[in-house]
PDB file of C-alpha atoms in Angstrom:
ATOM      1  CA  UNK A  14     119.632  74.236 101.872  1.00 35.00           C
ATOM      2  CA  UNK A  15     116.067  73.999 103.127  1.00 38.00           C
ATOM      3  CA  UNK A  16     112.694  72.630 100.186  1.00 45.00           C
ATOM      4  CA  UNK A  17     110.895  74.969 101.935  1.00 46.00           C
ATOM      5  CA  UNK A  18     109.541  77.211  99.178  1.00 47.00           C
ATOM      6  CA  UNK A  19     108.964  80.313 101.115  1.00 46.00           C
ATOM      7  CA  UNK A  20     112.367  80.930 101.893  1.00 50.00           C
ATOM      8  CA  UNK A  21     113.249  81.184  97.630  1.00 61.00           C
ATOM      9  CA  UNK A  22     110.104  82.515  96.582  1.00 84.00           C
ATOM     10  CA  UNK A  23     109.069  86.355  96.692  1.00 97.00           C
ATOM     11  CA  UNK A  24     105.908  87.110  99.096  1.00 98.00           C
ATOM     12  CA  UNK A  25     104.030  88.429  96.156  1.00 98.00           C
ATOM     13  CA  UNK A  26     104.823  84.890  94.380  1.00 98.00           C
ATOM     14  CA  UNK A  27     103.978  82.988  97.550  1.00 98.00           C
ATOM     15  CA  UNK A  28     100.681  85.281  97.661  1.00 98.00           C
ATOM     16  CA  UNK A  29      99.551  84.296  94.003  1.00 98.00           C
ATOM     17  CA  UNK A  30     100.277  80.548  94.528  1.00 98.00           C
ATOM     18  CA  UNK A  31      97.564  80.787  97.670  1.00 98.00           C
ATOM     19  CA  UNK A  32      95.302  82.799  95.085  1.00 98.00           C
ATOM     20  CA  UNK A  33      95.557  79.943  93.130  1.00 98.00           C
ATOM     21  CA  UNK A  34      94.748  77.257  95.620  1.00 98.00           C
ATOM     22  CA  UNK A  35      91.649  78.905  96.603  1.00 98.00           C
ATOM     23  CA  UNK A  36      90.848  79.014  93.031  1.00 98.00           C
ATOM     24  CA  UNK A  37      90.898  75.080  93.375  1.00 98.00           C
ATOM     25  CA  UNK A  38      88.818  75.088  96.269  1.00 97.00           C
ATOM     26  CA  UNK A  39      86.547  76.891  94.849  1.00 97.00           C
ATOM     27  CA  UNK A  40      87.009  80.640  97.269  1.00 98.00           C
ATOM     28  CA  UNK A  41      87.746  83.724  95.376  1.00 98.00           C
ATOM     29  CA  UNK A  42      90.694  83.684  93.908  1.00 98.00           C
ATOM     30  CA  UNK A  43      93.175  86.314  96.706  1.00 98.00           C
ATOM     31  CA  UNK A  44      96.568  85.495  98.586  1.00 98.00           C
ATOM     32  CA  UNK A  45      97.553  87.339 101.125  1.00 99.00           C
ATOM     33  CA  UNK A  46     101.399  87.163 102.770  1.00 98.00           C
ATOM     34  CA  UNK A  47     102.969  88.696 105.846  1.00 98.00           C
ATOM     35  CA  UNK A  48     106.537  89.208 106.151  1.00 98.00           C
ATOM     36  CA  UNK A  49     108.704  90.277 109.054  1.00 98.00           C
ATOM     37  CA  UNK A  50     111.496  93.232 108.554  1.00 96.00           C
ATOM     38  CA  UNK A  51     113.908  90.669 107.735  1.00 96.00           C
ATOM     39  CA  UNK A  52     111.930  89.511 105.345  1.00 96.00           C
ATOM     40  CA  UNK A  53     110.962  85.937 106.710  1.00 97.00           C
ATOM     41  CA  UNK A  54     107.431  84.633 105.971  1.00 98.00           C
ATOM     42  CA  UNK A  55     104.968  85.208 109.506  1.00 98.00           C
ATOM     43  CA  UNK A  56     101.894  84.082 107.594  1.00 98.00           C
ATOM     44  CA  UNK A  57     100.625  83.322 104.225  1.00 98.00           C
ATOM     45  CA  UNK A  58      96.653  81.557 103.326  1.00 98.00           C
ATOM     46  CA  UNK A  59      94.395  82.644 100.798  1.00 98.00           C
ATOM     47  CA  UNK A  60      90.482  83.287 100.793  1.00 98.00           C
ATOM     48  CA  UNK A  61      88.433  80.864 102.917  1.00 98.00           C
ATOM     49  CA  UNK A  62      85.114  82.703 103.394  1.00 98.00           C
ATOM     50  CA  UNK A  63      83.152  79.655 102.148  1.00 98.00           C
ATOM     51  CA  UNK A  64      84.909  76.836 103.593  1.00 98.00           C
ATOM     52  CA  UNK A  65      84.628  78.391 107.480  1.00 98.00           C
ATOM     53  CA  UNK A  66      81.394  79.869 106.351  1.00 98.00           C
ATOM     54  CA  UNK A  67      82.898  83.346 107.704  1.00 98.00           C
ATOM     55  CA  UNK A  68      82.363  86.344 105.715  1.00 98.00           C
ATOM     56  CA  UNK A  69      85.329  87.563 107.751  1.00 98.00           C
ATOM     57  CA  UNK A  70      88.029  84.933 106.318  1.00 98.00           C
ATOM     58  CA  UNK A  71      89.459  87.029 104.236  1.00 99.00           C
ATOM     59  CA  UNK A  72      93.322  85.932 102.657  1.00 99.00           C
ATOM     60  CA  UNK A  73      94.114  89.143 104.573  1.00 99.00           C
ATOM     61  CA  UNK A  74      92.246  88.701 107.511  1.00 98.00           C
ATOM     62  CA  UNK A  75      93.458  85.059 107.691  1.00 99.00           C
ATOM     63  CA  UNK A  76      97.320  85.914 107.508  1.00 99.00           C
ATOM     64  CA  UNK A  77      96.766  89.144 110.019  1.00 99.00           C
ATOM     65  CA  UNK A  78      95.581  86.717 112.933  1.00 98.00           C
ATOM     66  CA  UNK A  79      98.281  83.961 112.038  1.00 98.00           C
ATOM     67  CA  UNK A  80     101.215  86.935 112.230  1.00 98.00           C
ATOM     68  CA  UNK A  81      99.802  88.334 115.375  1.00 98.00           C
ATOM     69  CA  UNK A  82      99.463  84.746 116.709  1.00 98.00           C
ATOM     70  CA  UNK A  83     102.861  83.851 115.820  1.00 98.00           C
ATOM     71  CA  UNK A  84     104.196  87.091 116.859  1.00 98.00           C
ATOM     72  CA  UNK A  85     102.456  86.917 120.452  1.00 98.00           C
ATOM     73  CA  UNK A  86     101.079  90.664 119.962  1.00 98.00           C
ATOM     74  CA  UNK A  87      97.982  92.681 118.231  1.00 97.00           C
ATOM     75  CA  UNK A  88     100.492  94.978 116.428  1.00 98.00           C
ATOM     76  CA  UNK A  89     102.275  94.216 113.412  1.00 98.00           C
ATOM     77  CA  UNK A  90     104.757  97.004 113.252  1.00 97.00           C
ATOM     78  CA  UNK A  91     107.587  96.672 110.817  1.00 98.00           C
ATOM     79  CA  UNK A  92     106.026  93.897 108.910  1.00 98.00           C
ATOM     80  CA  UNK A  93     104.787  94.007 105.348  1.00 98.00           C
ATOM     81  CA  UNK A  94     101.660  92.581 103.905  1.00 98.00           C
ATOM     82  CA  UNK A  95     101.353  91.175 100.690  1.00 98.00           C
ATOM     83  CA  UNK A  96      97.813  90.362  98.741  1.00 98.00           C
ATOM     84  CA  UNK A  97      96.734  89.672  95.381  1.00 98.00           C
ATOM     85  CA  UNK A  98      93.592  92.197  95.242  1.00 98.00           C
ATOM     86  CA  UNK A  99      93.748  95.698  96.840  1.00 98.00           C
ATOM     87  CA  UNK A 100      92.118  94.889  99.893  1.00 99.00           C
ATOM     88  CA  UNK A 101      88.423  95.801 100.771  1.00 98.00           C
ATOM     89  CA  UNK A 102      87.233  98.209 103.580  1.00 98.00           C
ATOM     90  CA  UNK A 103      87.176  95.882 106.251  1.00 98.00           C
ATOM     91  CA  UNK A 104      91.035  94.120 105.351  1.00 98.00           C
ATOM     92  CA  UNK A 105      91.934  98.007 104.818  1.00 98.00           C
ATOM     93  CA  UNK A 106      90.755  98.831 108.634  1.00 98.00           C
ATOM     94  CA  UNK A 107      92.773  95.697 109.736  1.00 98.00           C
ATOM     95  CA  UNK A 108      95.353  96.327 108.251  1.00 98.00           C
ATOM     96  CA  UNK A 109      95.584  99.881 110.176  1.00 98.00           C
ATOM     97  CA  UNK A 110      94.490  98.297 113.325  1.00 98.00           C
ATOM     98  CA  UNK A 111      97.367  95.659 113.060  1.00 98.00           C
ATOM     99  CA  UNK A 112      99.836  98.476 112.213  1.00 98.00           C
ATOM    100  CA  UNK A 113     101.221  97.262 109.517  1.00 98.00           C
ATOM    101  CA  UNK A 114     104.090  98.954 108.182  1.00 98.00           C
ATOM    102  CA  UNK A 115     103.404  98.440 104.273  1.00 98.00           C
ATOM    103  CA  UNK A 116     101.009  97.006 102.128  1.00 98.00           C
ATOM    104  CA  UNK A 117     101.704  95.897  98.219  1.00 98.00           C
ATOM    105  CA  UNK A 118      98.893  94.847  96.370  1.00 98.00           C
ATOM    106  CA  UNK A 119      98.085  93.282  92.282  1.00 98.00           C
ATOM    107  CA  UNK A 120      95.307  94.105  90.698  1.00 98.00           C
ATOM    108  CA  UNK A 121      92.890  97.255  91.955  1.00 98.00           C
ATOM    109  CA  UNK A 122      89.274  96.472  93.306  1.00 98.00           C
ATOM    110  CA  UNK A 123      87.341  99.322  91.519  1.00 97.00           C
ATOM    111  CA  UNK A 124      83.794  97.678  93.287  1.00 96.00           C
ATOM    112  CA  UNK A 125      84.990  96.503  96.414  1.00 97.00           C
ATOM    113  CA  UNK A 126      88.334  98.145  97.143  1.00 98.00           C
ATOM    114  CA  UNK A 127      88.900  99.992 100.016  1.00 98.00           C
ATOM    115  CA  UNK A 128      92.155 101.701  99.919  1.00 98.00           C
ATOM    116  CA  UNK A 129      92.584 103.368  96.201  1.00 98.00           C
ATOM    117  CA  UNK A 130      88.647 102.993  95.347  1.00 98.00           C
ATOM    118  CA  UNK A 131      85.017 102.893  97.234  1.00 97.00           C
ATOM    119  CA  UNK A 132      85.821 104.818 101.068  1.00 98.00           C
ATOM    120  CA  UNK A 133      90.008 105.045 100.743  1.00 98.00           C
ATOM    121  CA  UNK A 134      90.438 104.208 104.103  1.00 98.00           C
ATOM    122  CA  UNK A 135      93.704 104.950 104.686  1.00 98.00           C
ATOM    123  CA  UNK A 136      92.450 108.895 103.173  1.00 98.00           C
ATOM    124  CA  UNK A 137      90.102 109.404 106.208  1.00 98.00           C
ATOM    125  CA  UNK A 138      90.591 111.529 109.465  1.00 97.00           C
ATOM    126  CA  UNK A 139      89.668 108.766 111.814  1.00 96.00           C
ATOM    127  CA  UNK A 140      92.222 106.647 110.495  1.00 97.00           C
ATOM    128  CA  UNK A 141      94.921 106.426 113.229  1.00 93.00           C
ATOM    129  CA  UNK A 142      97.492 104.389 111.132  1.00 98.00           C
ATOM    130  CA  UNK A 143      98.305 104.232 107.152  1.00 98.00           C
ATOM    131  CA  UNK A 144     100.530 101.583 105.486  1.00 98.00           C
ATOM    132  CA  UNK A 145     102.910 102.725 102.984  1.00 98.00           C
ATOM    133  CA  UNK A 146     101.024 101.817 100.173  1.00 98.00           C
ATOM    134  CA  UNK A 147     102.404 100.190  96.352  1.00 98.00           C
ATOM    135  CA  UNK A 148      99.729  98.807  94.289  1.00 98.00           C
ATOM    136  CA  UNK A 149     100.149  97.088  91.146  1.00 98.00           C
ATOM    137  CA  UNK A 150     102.520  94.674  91.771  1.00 97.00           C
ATOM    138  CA  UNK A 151     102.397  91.210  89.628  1.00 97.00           C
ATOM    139  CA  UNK A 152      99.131  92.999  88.511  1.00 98.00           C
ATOM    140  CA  UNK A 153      98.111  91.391  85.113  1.00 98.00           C
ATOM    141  CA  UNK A 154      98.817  87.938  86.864  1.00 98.00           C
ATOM    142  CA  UNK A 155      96.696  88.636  90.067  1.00 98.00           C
ATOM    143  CA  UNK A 156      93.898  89.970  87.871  1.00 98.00           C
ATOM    144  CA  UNK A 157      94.091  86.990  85.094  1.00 98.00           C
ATOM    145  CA  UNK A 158      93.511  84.580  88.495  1.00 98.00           C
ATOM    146  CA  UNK A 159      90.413  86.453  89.142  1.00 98.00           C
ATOM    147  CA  UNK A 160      89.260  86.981  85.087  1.00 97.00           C
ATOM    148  CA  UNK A 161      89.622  83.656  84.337  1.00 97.00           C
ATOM    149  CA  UNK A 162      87.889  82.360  88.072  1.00 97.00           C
ATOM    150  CA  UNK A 163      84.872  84.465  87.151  1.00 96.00           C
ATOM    151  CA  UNK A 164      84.676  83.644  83.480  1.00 96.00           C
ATOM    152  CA  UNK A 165      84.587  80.030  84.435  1.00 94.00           C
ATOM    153  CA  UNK A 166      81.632  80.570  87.233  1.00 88.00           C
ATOM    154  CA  UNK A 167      79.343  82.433  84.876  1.00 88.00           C
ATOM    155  CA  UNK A 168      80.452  79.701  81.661  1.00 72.00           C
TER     156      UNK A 168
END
């Protein structure tokens, strides 16, 4: 039996315990996971837009490079992405580009969300490839991580 957490812990877990280690850095609080079609973790990080001072680094946009990377390809097909916060118009577009085969997100982005709210990316003509999409998973957990980040940056 292997102490490697990932292989007994659900991607959406995995996801919130990176959302909660960027919390302690001090990076909005998302986790993002990517899963092959058997199920075995390709990639998991959460938000690190101010440590690489990249607007870009994105949980998402993190854990889409490392998949391709480890995969050896640009396409993701088959494999599963799992992040904390519904993912924003940019993460939404990668996430097509990367042809990913779903996409389960917590808590909705009703300001900055890109797939259910703001341009629904996945909704437009141009878009050449849509995830399956099932929001609302570990929901009131993913959005607590973010409530409780913000109330303690304004406090």
């Amino acid at each position: 039996m292997s102490d490697d957490p990932r292989l007994s812990t659900s991607p959406m877990e995995l996801a919130l315990a990176e959302a909660e280690a960027a919390a302690a850095r001090g990076e909005v609080p998302v986790g993002a996971v990517i899963v092959d079609p058997g199920g075995k973790v390709l990639a998991a990080a959460g938000n690190r837009t101010l440590e690489l001072k990249d607007p870009t680094a994105h949980a998402e946009m993190i854990v889409i490079r490392m998949a391709a990377s480890a995969l050896g390809s640009e396409r993701l097909i088959d494999c599963d992405l799992y992040v904390t916060l519904e993912p924003c118009a940019m993460c939404a577009t990668a996430i097509s580009f990367a042809r990913l085969r779903r996409l389960y997100f917590g808590a909705s982005d009703e300001k900055g969300g890109g797939v259910e709210h703001g341009p629904r990316i996945y909704a437009q003509p141009t878009c050449h490839h849509a995830p399956d999409v099932y929001g609302g998973i570990s929901e009131r957990r993913a959005r607590l991580l973010l409530k409780d980040f913000f109330t303690a940056r304004r406090g």
